[in-house]
XYZ file of C-alpha atoms in Angstrom:
436
model
C -39.713 -3.641 42.236
C -42.549 -1.707 40.677
C -43.576 -4.706 38.565
C -43.902 -6.857 41.751
C -45.676 -4.323 43.957
C -48.395 -3.502 41.459
C -49.532 -0.282 39.830
C -47.891 2.949 40.753
C -49.433 6.390 40.350
C -46.727 7.430 37.963
C -46.980 4.351 35.763
C -48.844 6.251 33.095
C -45.913 8.615 32.872
C -43.135 6.019 32.995
C -44.566 3.168 30.941
C -44.245 4.914 27.601
C -40.581 5.809 27.965
C -39.833 2.328 29.325
C -41.513 0.604 26.368
C -39.721 2.968 24.003
C -36.394 2.013 25.574
C -37.151 -1.680 25.189
C -38.103 -1.209 21.536
C -34.999 0.807 20.891
C -32.820 -1.854 22.500
C -34.148 -4.600 20.229
C -31.840 -5.530 17.334
C -32.660 -3.904 14.025
C -34.352 -6.039 11.408
C -31.880 -7.524 8.930
C -31.522 -5.625 5.692
C -33.148 -7.236 2.629
C -30.869 -9.325 0.445
C -30.625 -6.653 -2.240
C -29.114 -4.250 0.323
C -26.454 -6.745 1.395
C -22.889 -5.612 0.715
C -22.160 -8.802 -1.234
C -25.066 -8.135 -3.584
C -24.020 -4.499 -3.957
C -20.550 -5.743 -4.872
C -22.080 -8.009 -7.514
C -24.408 -5.294 -8.839
C -21.614 -2.746 -9.114
C -19.373 -5.306 -10.802
C -22.031 -6.168 -13.386
C -22.631 -2.516 -14.229
C -18.887 -1.986 -14.653
C -18.619 -5.193 -16.684
C -21.158 -3.951 -19.212
C -19.719 -0.452 -19.389
C -16.094 -1.550 -19.693
C -16.942 -4.515 -21.905
C -18.796 -2.417 -24.474
C -15.842 -0.036 -24.486
C -13.324 -2.891 -24.706
C -14.815 -4.309 -27.922
C -14.973 -1.014 -29.813
C -11.820 -2.008 -31.684
C -13.692 -4.960 -33.214
C -16.174 -2.525 -34.771
C -13.566 -0.185 -36.306
C -13.037 -1.960 -39.636
C -16.703 -3.003 -40.168
C -17.894 0.564 -39.577
C -15.262 2.166 -41.813
C -15.994 -0.386 -44.536
C -19.770 0.120 -44.430
C -19.880 3.875 -43.932
C -16.859 4.771 -46.056
C -15.240 6.684 -43.197
C -11.508 6.757 -42.398
C -9.853 5.238 -39.356
C -9.029 8.765 -38.267
C -12.714 9.751 -38.184
C -13.687 6.711 -36.096
C -10.610 7.169 -33.948
C -11.593 10.792 -33.356
C -15.073 9.740 -32.195
C -13.557 7.248 -29.753
C -11.061 9.887 -28.631
C -13.880 12.364 -27.942
C -15.613 9.606 -25.980
C -12.587 9.165 -23.743
C -12.098 12.895 -23.275
C -15.791 13.445 -22.526
C -15.655 10.644 -19.985
C -12.734 12.350 -18.291
C -14.285 15.826 -18.320
C -17.622 14.538 -17.025
C -16.165 12.304 -14.296
C -15.516 15.024 -11.673
C -19.037 16.386 -12.143
C -20.761 12.996 -12.009
C -18.641 12.363 -8.918
C -19.955 15.543 -7.299
C -23.535 14.549 -8.114
C -22.960 11.057 -6.703
C -21.420 12.432 -3.496
C -24.245 14.942 -3.096
C -27.361 13.074 -4.268
C -26.435 9.382 -4.325
C -24.534 6.996 -6.566
C -27.638 5.100 -7.649
C -29.071 8.087 -9.517
C -25.840 8.556 -11.432
C -25.623 4.843 -12.302
C -29.228 4.767 -13.488
C -28.793 7.819 -15.711
C -25.518 6.418 -17.029
C -27.113 3.124 -18.077
C -29.961 4.949 -19.835
C -27.474 7.101 -21.754
C -25.381 4.045 -22.593
C -28.372 2.264 -24.117
C -29.334 5.330 -26.148
C -25.754 5.893 -27.290
C -25.216 2.316 -28.491
C -28.498 2.418 -30.393
C -27.503 5.743 -31.937
C -24.149 4.325 -33.084
C -26.040 1.623 -34.977
C -28.466 3.863 -36.861
C -26.586 7.127 -37.487
C -25.047 7.557 -40.951
C -23.419 10.985 -40.541
C -19.830 11.144 -39.280
C -20.358 14.344 -37.199
C -23.487 12.857 -35.611
C -21.556 9.658 -34.912
C -18.986 11.710 -32.992
C -21.796 13.290 -30.960
C -23.399 9.956 -30.068
C -20.383 7.646 -29.756
C -18.201 10.393 -28.347
C -20.268 12.670 -26.126
C -23.298 10.554 -25.166
C -21.422 7.345 -24.384
C -18.574 9.297 -22.806
C -20.957 10.810 -20.255
C -22.575 7.393 -19.776
C -19.229 5.811 -18.946
C -18.543 8.448 -16.298
C -21.635 7.259 -14.429
C -21.199 3.497 -14.789
C -17.518 2.765 -14.200
C -14.747 3.150 -11.632
C -15.409 6.613 -10.261
C -19.006 6.092 -9.183
C -18.946 2.350 -8.423
C -15.633 2.376 -6.560
C -16.649 5.542 -4.724
C -19.874 3.965 -3.485
C -18.132 0.778 -2.361
C -15.214 2.621 -0.719
C -17.567 4.253 1.764
C -19.201 0.950 2.710
C -16.175 -1.010 3.916
C -13.492 -0.352 6.550
C -10.119 0.977 5.362
C -8.323 -2.328 5.894
C -10.754 -4.106 3.514
C -11.100 -1.314 0.973
C -8.358 -2.247 -1.478
C -9.408 -5.910 -1.573
C -13.079 -4.984 -2.013
C -12.310 -2.770 -4.981
C -10.163 -5.547 -6.408
C -13.092 -7.969 -6.166
C -15.447 -5.477 -7.829
C -12.907 -4.928 -10.578
C -12.544 -8.689 -11.051
C -16.319 -9.089 -11.414
C -16.293 -6.267 -13.943
C -13.412 -8.008 -15.688
C -15.478 -11.185 -16.062
C -18.162 -9.173 -17.848
C -15.496 -7.538 -19.969
C -14.074 -10.952 -20.890
C -17.465 -12.408 -21.818
C -18.228 -9.361 -23.946
C -15.389 -10.082 -26.398
C -16.511 -13.463 -27.805
C -20.127 -12.355 -27.550
C -19.488 -9.233 -29.629
C -17.430 -11.183 -32.178
C -20.195 -13.767 -32.513
C -22.780 -11.026 -32.991
C -20.601 -9.363 -35.636
C -20.302 -12.660 -37.496
C -23.951 -13.686 -37.365
C -26.044 -10.498 -37.325
C -23.695 -7.719 -38.483
C -22.299 -4.723 -36.666
C -25.494 -2.629 -36.561
C -27.570 -5.378 -34.957
C -24.671 -6.204 -32.647
C -24.731 -2.645 -31.311
C -28.497 -2.859 -30.810
C -28.090 -6.037 -28.762
C -25.523 -4.259 -26.586
C -27.996 -1.398 -26.150
C -30.614 -3.855 -24.882
C -28.067 -5.302 -22.432
C -27.444 -1.820 -21.022
C -31.176 -1.265 -20.594
C -31.616 -4.622 -18.841
C -29.013 -3.637 -16.224
C -30.821 -0.419 -15.226
C -32.517 -2.074 -12.183
C -29.082 -2.991 -10.805
C -28.555 0.662 -9.879
C -31.543 0.616 -7.526
C -30.020 -1.448 -4.653
C -27.695 1.490 -3.963
C -30.751 3.664 -3.264
C -30.997 5.068 0.253
C -28.001 3.002 1.278
C -26.341 4.653 4.300
C -22.612 4.084 3.885
C -21.105 2.801 7.116
C -17.873 4.686 6.571
C -19.184 7.709 4.682
C -18.827 10.043 7.627
C -15.762 8.408 9.099
C -12.867 10.816 8.815
C -10.400 9.278 11.200
C -11.191 11.788 13.931
C -10.671 14.700 11.574
C -13.270 17.404 11.054
C -15.667 17.293 8.107
C -15.108 19.867 5.393
C -17.150 21.335 2.524
C -16.700 19.838 -0.936
C -15.017 22.915 -2.418
C -12.537 22.988 0.461
C -11.738 19.318 -0.143
C -11.144 20.012 -3.840
C -8.888 22.976 -3.073
C -6.960 20.873 -0.573
C -6.394 18.138 -3.166
C -5.369 20.575 -5.900
C -2.737 22.051 -3.583
C -1.192 18.619 -2.916
C 1.740 17.729 -5.194
C 0.963 14.014 -5.012
C -2.495 14.648 -6.460
C -0.928 16.157 -9.588
C 1.635 13.374 -9.873
C -1.198 10.828 -9.780
C -2.959 12.757 -12.556
C 0.124 12.823 -14.778
C 0.940 9.181 -14.155
C -2.635 8.108 -14.860
C -2.404 9.911 -18.222
C 0.126 7.299 -19.348
C -2.228 4.515 -18.278
C -5.078 5.930 -20.350
C -2.872 6.433 -23.416
C -1.588 2.855 -23.362
C -4.896 1.098 -22.746
C -7.024 3.135 -25.140
C -4.499 2.800 -27.968
C -4.240 -0.968 -27.553
C -7.978 -1.590 -27.088
C -8.979 0.481 -30.116
C -6.124 -0.097 -32.568
C -4.684 -3.548 -31.780
C -7.170 -5.486 -33.985
C -6.434 -3.192 -36.948
C -2.669 -3.387 -36.238
C -2.853 -7.178 -36.367
C -4.791 -7.136 -39.652
C -2.141 -4.857 -41.147
C 0.477 -7.431 -40.102
C -1.367 -10.214 -41.930
C -3.175 -11.824 -39.004
C -6.845 -12.795 -38.977
C -9.795 -11.050 -37.267
C -10.045 -14.029 -34.923
C -6.550 -13.241 -33.644
C -7.611 -9.726 -32.650
C -10.702 -11.085 -30.937
C -8.631 -13.699 -29.102
C -6.106 -11.072 -27.971
C -8.816 -8.829 -26.522
C -10.421 -11.840 -24.829
C -7.117 -12.875 -23.249
C -6.560 -9.301 -22.051
C -9.992 -9.272 -20.433
C -9.504 -12.723 -18.880
C -6.078 -11.912 -17.439
C -7.458 -8.599 -16.173
C -9.840 -10.495 -13.879
C -6.914 -11.977 -11.994
C -4.681 -8.915 -12.239
C -7.246 -6.520 -10.817
C -7.922 -8.783 -7.855
C -4.223 -9.489 -7.214
C -3.215 -5.823 -7.286
C -6.205 -4.913 -5.132
C -5.054 -7.535 -2.621
C -1.428 -6.385 -2.819
C -2.531 -2.774 -2.322
C -3.802 -3.679 1.143
C -0.398 -5.063 2.130
C 2.264 -3.088 0.293
C 2.960 0.524 -0.672
C 0.584 1.364 -3.499
C 2.751 3.950 -5.253
C 5.589 1.442 -5.683
C 3.172 -1.147 -7.049
C 1.963 1.429 -9.583
C 5.522 2.239 -10.651
C 6.146 -1.472 -11.144
C 3.033 -1.856 -13.296
C 4.090 0.941 -15.648
C 7.620 -0.442 -16.029
C 6.269 -3.945 -16.673
C 3.875 -2.622 -19.338
C 6.718 -0.805 -21.083
C 8.816 -3.972 -21.121
C 5.923 -6.029 -22.507
C 5.257 -3.533 -25.319
C 8.948 -3.345 -26.241
C 9.217 -7.131 -26.550
C 5.958 -7.338 -28.520
C 7.066 -4.767 -31.087
C 10.680 -5.937 -31.404
C 10.135 -9.711 -31.554
C 8.688 -11.431 -34.660
C 4.890 -11.396 -34.553
C 3.237 -14.793 -34.171
C 0.121 -16.133 -32.460
C 2.307 -17.234 -29.533
C 3.937 -13.813 -29.092
C 0.549 -12.107 -29.463
C -1.145 -14.250 -26.833
C 1.782 -13.911 -24.429
C 1.658 -10.123 -24.838
C -2.113 -10.101 -24.309
C -1.800 -12.203 -21.140
C 0.866 -9.951 -19.615
C -0.882 -6.709 -20.589
C -4.202 -8.067 -19.371
C -2.754 -8.915 -15.969
C -1.465 -5.328 -15.744
C -4.558 -3.798 -17.434
C -6.732 -2.286 -14.701
C -4.671 -3.090 -11.630
C -3.810 0.610 -11.593
C -7.372 1.641 -10.754
C -7.883 0.181 -7.236
C -4.323 1.236 -6.375
C -4.847 4.819 -7.567
C -8.262 5.071 -5.915
C -6.705 3.619 -2.774
C -4.045 6.338 -2.665
C -6.700 9.044 -3.062
C -8.756 7.680 -0.155
C -5.612 7.039 1.898
C -4.441 10.649 1.582
C -7.712 12.602 1.488
C -10.284 10.294 3.131
C -13.448 8.812 1.643
C -16.016 11.585 2.166
C -15.478 12.999 -1.331
C -13.663 10.022 -2.860
C -15.944 9.932 -5.932
C -15.332 13.603 -6.682
C -11.577 13.547 -6.074
C -11.032 10.325 -7.996
C -13.006 11.947 -10.811
C -10.390 14.687 -11.061
C -7.572 12.121 -11.115
C -9.448 10.085 -13.699
C -9.582 13.126 -15.959
C -5.827 12.692 -16.422
C -6.411 9.064 -17.411
C -9.013 10.024 -19.974
C -6.912 12.834 -21.407
C -4.332 10.146 -22.103
C -7.037 7.918 -23.592
C -8.097 10.731 -25.924
C -4.521 11.151 -27.130
C -3.944 7.411 -27.481
C -7.012 6.761 -29.623
C -6.830 9.943 -31.688
C -3.076 9.972 -32.304
C -3.247 6.299 -33.194
C -5.546 7.153 -36.097
C -3.691 10.326 -37.089
C -0.248 8.709 -37.086
C -1.517 5.743 -39.084
C -3.106 7.951 -41.748
C 0.137 9.951 -42.057
C 2.652 7.096 -41.956
C 0.584 3.949 -42.630
C 2.191 2.544 -39.475
C 1.618 2.476 -35.710
C 5.328 2.335 -34.822
C 5.572 5.912 -33.528
C 2.555 5.406 -31.286
C 4.057 2.259 -29.768
C 7.232 4.216 -29.019
C 5.235 7.012 -27.400
C 3.318 4.532 -25.236
C 6.575 3.005 -24.005
C 8.113 6.392 -23.217
C 5.045 7.418 -21.228
C 5.278 4.212 -19.196
C 8.806 5.043 -18.062
C 7.794 8.614 -17.199
C 4.757 7.413 -15.219
C 6.898 5.053 -13.141
C 9.255 7.913 -12.273
C 6.355 10.224 -11.350
C 4.812 7.793 -8.858
C 7.971 7.180 -6.858
C 8.090 10.547 -4.976
C 4.339 10.772 -4.194
C 3.678 11.673 -0.552
C 0.997 9.120 0.323
C 0.615 10.003 4.003
C -2.871 10.923 5.215
C -3.370 14.666 5.462
C -3.438 15.837 9.078
C -6.171 18.410 9.508
C -6.431 20.660 12.547
C -9.301 19.624 14.851
C -12.309 21.896 14.936
C -12.316 24.259 17.893
C -15.441 24.213 20.046
C -17.501 27.350 19.841
C -17.088 29.750 22.760
C -20.075 30.317 24.999
């Protein structure tokens, strides 16, 4: 009525609040395209694709480096083992930094370190310095550019019912990059040599640095959502996880995953050469693994949203063990190699969205990057043992047979460990209101 009757003495007092209310009720301006969740999914996938792809092709560099530098397989294997262990040790701390200060800062620093580390691998001629660069520098870089940070950032931006599928999509995008890296690295090795190939990879890491920036100042829609449960300090969340038996079972089971994948990725090309096959066969096997991983990661991410994740994980470990047993026992041929690579690739990283999903399902997403970092340490401890023991056992026995047997035994143990995990969400007591 005031608008019809004309000015009112109190208009000067009421107009400002009224205009403020109207402004506040207007819909917010749409976010720019680089802040869209789809673009963030693509950006995170590309960063993971580079990080995992450069790691995936390290086995192709093993023989060229040992031949040029005069180092043993054990020395290169030790550097790669230190890389995996450093990645695992650093992951909880990079997770804490990401949860506290933002994932984009961790991704950016990780890409810078990755570029410097790859360049250092190309120019360093001392074995101890090679361990420092390829092992420590790139290990820290991987902790900031792979699953822990990328999956943690994405987990807080989607509702729980879409989380497993979203991580599967991100993993599939990363798998595409991983797949493309294999023929690209082999072509670079053939045409420009291993040192220049590493420099090209370093440039690729530097080019991807801007892809960390879209995560800047992003307010995760589900970051503070705790299912009606009270928020808790980070140290309390860590103590809560460490007191949960399922958290330790996940760690131990993930150790088997790391052992199997790191051993195969780093030693399969050399194993095939020892069996009389050509370098192209090793390259093709790694490419098939990466290609099949694209589909496997998405499928297991999708299945994780519909079925019990711990049982899916147990099935993956048993299937891997069966595939390795058939590969080692049957006569080696291109057909058996490619079939093994396809099966292993399908099972390759399907464990990651499932494991991350269990962590968020039980403990919530507020500190998912930190808590998954602790679980991932178990994975990387296994990776350290798989790469290092692969080189040690070969130097002692001139054979990888004992390592294959160990990888199969760990697969059976991991399947048994996942079965009894209590994957129910922790019920926390509601916070009591303060007394007046």
